[in-house]
Amino acid sequence: MKKKRCIAMLLAGGQGSRLMPLTEHIAKPAVPFGSRYRIIDFPLSNCVNSGIDTVGVLTQYQPLELNDYLGTGTPWDMNLRYGGVHVLPPYQAAEGSDWFKGTANAIYQNIRFIQRYDPDYVLILSGDHIYKMNYDKMLEEHINNRADCTIAVIDVPLEEASRFGIMNTDGKGRIIEFEEKPKHPKSTQASMGVYIFSTDKLIKYLIEDENDKSSSNDFGKNIIPKMLDDGQRMFAHLFKGYWRDVGTLDSFWSANMDAIGMPEDEPEKLILNDPGWRIYYRHDSNQPQYIGEKGEPKNSIIGGACDINGKIEHSVLFNNVTVEEGAFVKDSIIMDNVKIGAGAYVEYAIIDSDVTIGSEANVGGPRENGKLSVIAKGIKVRKKGRVKQGDILTKPEEEEETK
Amino acid sequence: MNAVGLIFTDGFDVDIDDMIERRTLASIPFGGRYRLIDFPLSNLTNAGVKNIGVITKKNYQSLMDHVRGGDEWDLNRRFTGLTILPPFSTAATSETESYENRLEGLVANISYLRYLHEKYVIITGCDYIWNEDIEAFYRAHVASGARLSVMYTKKDIEKTTKTESTYVRIGDGDKVTKQEISNTRPKGAYTSLNTYIMEREDLMDILFKAFRSGKKSFRREVIRPMIEKGEANGYEAKSPIIHIDEITNYLKGSLSLLDKDVRNAFFSNDDRPILTRVMDSSPTKYGENAKVTNSIIADGSVIEGEVRNCIIFRNVHIEEGAVVENSVIMTDTHISKGARINYAVLDKNVTIEDNRWLSGYITHPFYCKRNSII
């Protein structure tokens, strides 16, 4: 079979505990984003748009919905005879079976998958970032630098640098030091969790790492520092553009709001309506949205099959959402199949799919007061019910009431 | 379901020249994201029809681009699926022309029918659209033992008087007693939806004989004799029907989707979804000062101005200060600030510049051709 120049391995096994309750039943990369996408659509579409047609998706936590979503890869044109998208769950082998112990171990367990395509380079991605990036430019740099490993970095404000893994480089972009969440950062180049390895070096270090019983088998903690210590050629690739980690409820909320539109003075914007860099997704068969006589959508993005008869301000609505007359939704994310009853009020909240909010119910409060409210999948809020600002409602509201 | 589907993509009785100048009737955009072919294709596949032949005549490039391999309808199977039947001359026509009527269109494609195995053929078209249970039509036909079944509606269908339509009279036991072809509906007759079911081998036999004896008309010389011999049954379609035969009825039919009952009858049946080609557009975006009421808005559009009683297709941009009412605005059209549009049908990729005021009336819509700049 023809060899592939570069394949991607997408780490999609993380539990996403900081996104609870959104990740209660689904893996983090399958969490819906921006009216109609899932988080994983961003790295997958980036791959396709960058000319990478073979992606191994490493799943572990709650993979059912993610597997269904990926299917045979048709939405991303990855339904190929040779290559395409492959779901790689942990498996049982002759010498035993293992859950993926860490990010490096997950790739280690799938070395045979990589070898099958015999690529010169392997791109490692994670499934919890929203960004549009041309990996091919990074690969070109990697080749020109004759690098063993290239790490994508983004310039972050100095005061935030201590939240990230920071790369210190020499004048030519070669990484001389890597610090995980440094107290006193020496630079502002934060790792995006996007790596390109030359395949031989990757496999060599994965095997060494696996044999080191003290290792926690993690790229950031073990593989990268070890390669640096050994003096391997490691380079930073500076990415300029919109990039957000959506690992927490607050960052997830604000990235969704960025999808509506960002201020003119913001240098890097998230633009979804971009024919030159489409984000592909799996489609529901639904009908176009209908805005009713009393509908007032403003400054919002709205998905298919919605029936809007209330006031919507600065919000992200997914598919098949019904908003009845007199209802008011502001600064909120409303996922698939949510029904918001007449006269209900929802402000600064994330409403997960299949939620019903009774008429005249009251959810959340003004954003100025600080706290985000969340209602988990399938919950029913009764008529005139109240979900206090900052509440994370994961059980039916009747129980709340008896307290 | 033991039937193959045949879909005519041309209108034989329509007066809609502007819209089909560069496309077939079947690829006229409709309802914000669909094309007319989506309705017969979805109706047939929802009923379990696995083999569908699409009979084309001319200007079918946009149609082929839309249906491609039939993936959206799960028709991209290894041994069954969608077959585009391109036009070619039969001995009955001159070498340069393709067929002019349904009979020639069918005769030219006898060989497609010959190699299938299904017992029955369902023949339909794109000028009447609906979401009807075709499986029930099929079952009723098989149970009736009739040679031919004809779908009709008792509803009053608005049509132009410039062209002829088919009407049927129904007698006892759903028997079709008479077929009439005229410009207006004869009293007591019902509108035939030009949708038929009969046995495949029987159809091939009839077509072959009709062709050999130089017949020209499917309805007059093939269907009518069967009706006159009492071999045809009627089947009443109960769902709302939209007839696309001229621009006024196109606008009225489009805007009728704003009625909740009509919209639900077309689109809210989970067992019978109307499917179309997906485009990976971004979500619909509403601006700070958008004012939108009673409208269907497709994805990829950016609405910053005022929209009332409209059907807006994909990737339409309506700037702040523009007012659009009672209109159908097709894909990629741009309406600039200060423009006012009323009772208009703007075809694909039209640009309306600042402060242009365009208005038609419900009986005389203003139509604007594809790629025009005003």
mmCIF file with all atom_site columns, N, CA and C in Angstrom, chain A residues 63-85:
data_model
loop_
_atom_site.group_PDB
_atom_site.id
_atom_site.type_symbol
_atom_site.label_atom_id
_atom_site.label_alt_id
_atom_site.label_comp_id
_atom_site.label_asym_id
_atom_site.label_entity_id
_atom_site.label_seq_id
_atom_site.pdbx_PDB_ins_code
_atom_site.Cartn_x
_atom_site.Cartn_y
_atom_site.Cartn_z
_atom_site.occupancy
_atom_site.B_iso_or_equiv
_atom_site.pdbx_formal_charge
_atom_site.auth_seq_id
_atom_site.auth_comp_id
_atom_site.auth_asym_id
_atom_site.auth_atom_id
_atom_site.pdbx_PDB_model_num
ATOM 1  N N  . PRO A 1 63 ? -17.296 6.493  25.057 1.00 0.00 ? 63 PRO A N  1
ATOM 2  C CA . PRO A 1 63 ? -17.054 6.682  23.616 1.00 0.00 ? 63 PRO A CA 1
ATOM 3  C C  . PRO A 1 63 ? -18.285 6.512  22.731 1.00 0.00 ? 63 PRO A C  1
ATOM 4  N N  . LEU A 1 64 ? -19.418 6.037  23.281 1.00 0.00 ? 64 LEU A N  1
ATOM 5  C CA . LEU A 1 64 ? -20.546 5.655  22.427 1.00 0.00 ? 64 LEU A CA 1
ATOM 6  C C  . LEU A 1 64 ? -20.969 6.761  21.462 1.00 0.00 ? 64 LEU A C  1
ATOM 7  N N  . GLU A 1 65 ? -21.252 7.939  22.033 1.00 0.00 ? 65 GLU A N  1
ATOM 8  C CA . GLU A 1 65 ? -21.770 9.013  21.186 1.00 0.00 ? 65 GLU A CA 1
ATOM 9  C C  . GLU A 1 65 ? -20.696 9.517  20.210 1.00 0.00 ? 65 GLU A C  1
ATOM 10 N N  . LEU A 1 66 ? -19.453 9.526  20.696 1.00 0.00 ? 66 LEU A N  1
ATOM 11 C CA . LEU A 1 66 ? -18.360 9.968  19.828 1.00 0.00 ? 66 LEU A CA 1
ATOM 12 C C  . LEU A 1 66 ? -18.181 9.004  18.654 1.00 0.00 ? 66 LEU A C  1
ATOM 13 N N  . ASN A 1 67 ? -18.249 7.697  18.939 1.00 0.00 ? 67 ASN A N  1
ATOM 14 C CA . ASN A 1 67 ? -18.133 6.698  17.860 1.00 0.00 ? 67 ASN A CA 1
ATOM 15 C C  . ASN A 1 67 ? -19.233 6.862  16.831 1.00 0.00 ? 67 ASN A C  1
ATOM 16 N N  . ASP A 1 68 ? -20.453 7.040  17.338 1.00 0.00 ? 68 ASP A N  1
ATOM 17 C CA . ASP A 1 68 ? -21.591 7.243  16.446 1.00 0.00 ? 68 ASP A CA 1
ATOM 18 C C  . ASP A 1 68 ? -21.371 8.470  15.585 1.00 0.00 ? 68 ASP A C  1
ATOM 19 N N  . TYR A 1 69 ? -20.882 9.508  16.237 1.00 0.00 ? 69 TYR A N  1
ATOM 20 C CA . TYR A 1 69 ? -20.710 10.777 15.543 1.00 0.00 ? 69 TYR A CA 1
ATOM 21 C C  . TYR A 1 69 ? -19.673 10.653 14.430 1.00 0.00 ? 69 TYR A C  1
ATOM 22 N N  . LEU A 1 70 ? -18.579 9.956  14.716 1.00 0.00 ? 70 LEU A N  1
ATOM 23 C CA . LEU A 1 70 ? -17.521 9.813  13.710 1.00 0.00 ? 70 LEU A CA 1
ATOM 24 C C  . LEU A 1 70 ? -17.950 8.883  12.585 1.00 0.00 ? 70 LEU A C  1
ATOM 25 N N  . GLY A 1 71 ? -18.642 7.805  12.945 1.00 0.00 ? 71 GLY A N  1
ATOM 26 C CA . GLY A 1 71 ? -19.102 6.842  11.944 1.00 0.00 ? 71 GLY A CA 1
ATOM 27 C C  . GLY A 1 71 ? -17.967 6.415  11.038 1.00 0.00 ? 71 GLY A C  1
ATOM 28 N N  . THR A 1 72 ? -18.207 6.447  9.746  1.00 0.00 ? 72 THR A N  1
ATOM 29 C CA . THR A 1 72 ? -17.142 6.083  8.805  1.00 0.00 ? 72 THR A CA 1
ATOM 30 C C  . THR A 1 72 ? -16.420 7.324  8.289  1.00 0.00 ? 72 THR A C  1
ATOM 31 N N  . GLY A 1 73 ? -16.677 8.466  8.923  1.00 0.00 ? 73 GLY A N  1
ATOM 32 C CA . GLY A 1 73 ? -15.923 9.666  8.577  1.00 0.00 ? 73 GLY A CA 1
ATOM 33 C C  . GLY A 1 73 ? -16.441 10.446 7.387  1.00 0.00 ? 73 GLY A C  1
ATOM 34 N N  . THR A 1 74 ? -17.644 10.089 6.930  1.00 0.00 ? 74 THR A N  1
ATOM 35 C CA . THR A 1 74 ? -18.198 10.741 5.734  1.00 0.00 ? 74 THR A CA 1
ATOM 36 C C  . THR A 1 74 ? -18.240 12.279 5.819  1.00 0.00 ? 74 THR A C  1
ATOM 37 N N  . PRO A 1 75 ? -18.690 12.858 6.941  1.00 0.00 ? 75 PRO A N  1
ATOM 38 C CA . PRO A 1 75 ? -18.806 14.329 6.955  1.00 0.00 ? 75 PRO A CA 1
ATOM 39 C C  . PRO A 1 75 ? -17.476 15.044 6.697  1.00 0.00 ? 75 PRO A C  1
ATOM 40 N N  . TRP A 1 76 ? -16.364 14.379 7.006  1.00 0.00 ? 76 TRP A N  1
ATOM 41 C CA . TRP A 1 76 ? -15.054 15.032 6.839  1.00 0.00 ? 76 TRP A CA 1
ATOM 42 C C  . TRP A 1 76 ? -14.330 14.495 5.596  1.00 0.00 ? 76 TRP A C  1
ATOM 43 N N  . ASP A 1 77 ? -15.091 13.840 4.707  1.00 0.00 ? 77 ASP A N  1
ATOM 44 C CA . ASP A 1 77 ? -14.509 13.209 3.519  1.00 0.00 ? 77 ASP A CA 1
ATOM 45 C C  . ASP A 1 77 ? -13.424 12.212 3.888  1.00 0.00 ? 77 ASP A C  1
ATOM 46 N N  . MET A 1 78 ? -13.593 11.547 5.034  1.00 0.00 ? 78 MET A N  1
ATOM 47 C CA . MET A 1 78 ? -12.584 10.580 5.459  1.00 0.00 ? 78 MET A CA 1
ATOM 48 C C  . MET A 1 78 ? -13.085 9.144  5.303  1.00 0.00 ? 78 MET A C  1
ATOM 49 N N  . ASN A 1 79 ? -14.111 8.950  4.486  1.00 0.00 ? 79 ASN A N  1
ATOM 50 C CA . ASN A 1 79 ? -14.576 7.591  4.215  1.00 0.00 ? 79 ASN A CA 1
ATOM 51 C C  . ASN A 1 79 ? -13.793 7.032  3.032  1.00 0.00 ? 79 ASN A C  1
ATOM 52 N N  . LEU A 1 80 ? -12.522 6.745  3.276  1.00 0.00 ? 80 LEU A N  1
ATOM 53 C CA . LEU A 1 80 ? -11.623 6.357  2.185  1.00 0.00 ? 80 LEU A CA 1
ATOM 54 C C  . LEU A 1 80 ? -11.380 4.848  2.193  1.00 0.00 ? 80 LEU A C  1
ATOM 55 N N  . ARG A 1 81 ? -10.968 4.333  1.032  1.00 0.00 ? 81 ARG A N  1
ATOM 56 C CA . ARG A 1 81 ? -10.598 2.918  0.969  1.00 0.00 ? 81 ARG A CA 1
ATOM 57 C C  . ARG A 1 81 ? -9.322  2.674  1.775  1.00 0.00 ? 81 ARG A C  1
ATOM 58 N N  . TYR A 1 82 ? -8.403  3.609  1.695  1.00 0.00 ? 82 TYR A N  1
ATOM 59 C CA . TYR A 1 82 ? -7.135  3.470  2.408  1.00 0.00 ? 82 TYR A CA 1
ATOM 60 C C  . TYR A 1 82 ? -6.918  4.744  3.201  1.00 0.00 ? 82 TYR A C  1
ATOM 61 N N  . GLY A 1 83 ? -6.879  4.636  4.504  1.00 0.00 ? 83 GLY A N  1
ATOM 62 C CA . GLY A 1 83 ? -6.786  5.826  5.342  1.00 0.00 ? 83 GLY A CA 1
ATOM 63 C C  . GLY A 1 83 ? -8.141  6.160  5.915  1.00 0.00 ? 83 GLY A C  1
ATOM 64 N N  . GLY A 1 84 ? -8.369  7.439  6.197  1.00 0.00 ? 84 GLY A N  1
ATOM 65 C CA . GLY A 1 84 ? -9.645  7.861  6.759  1.00 0.00 ? 84 GLY A CA 1
ATOM 66 C C  . GLY A 1 84 ? -9.612  7.936  8.268  1.00 0.00 ? 84 GLY A C  1
ATOM 67 N N  . VAL A 1 85 ? -10.786 8.030  8.867  1.00 0.00 ? 85 VAL A N  1
ATOM 68 C CA . VAL A 1 85 ? -10.842 8.172  10.311 1.00 0.00 ? 85 VAL A CA 1
ATOM 69 C C  . VAL A 1 85 ? -11.022 6.788  10.953 1.00 0.00 ? 85 VAL A C  1
#
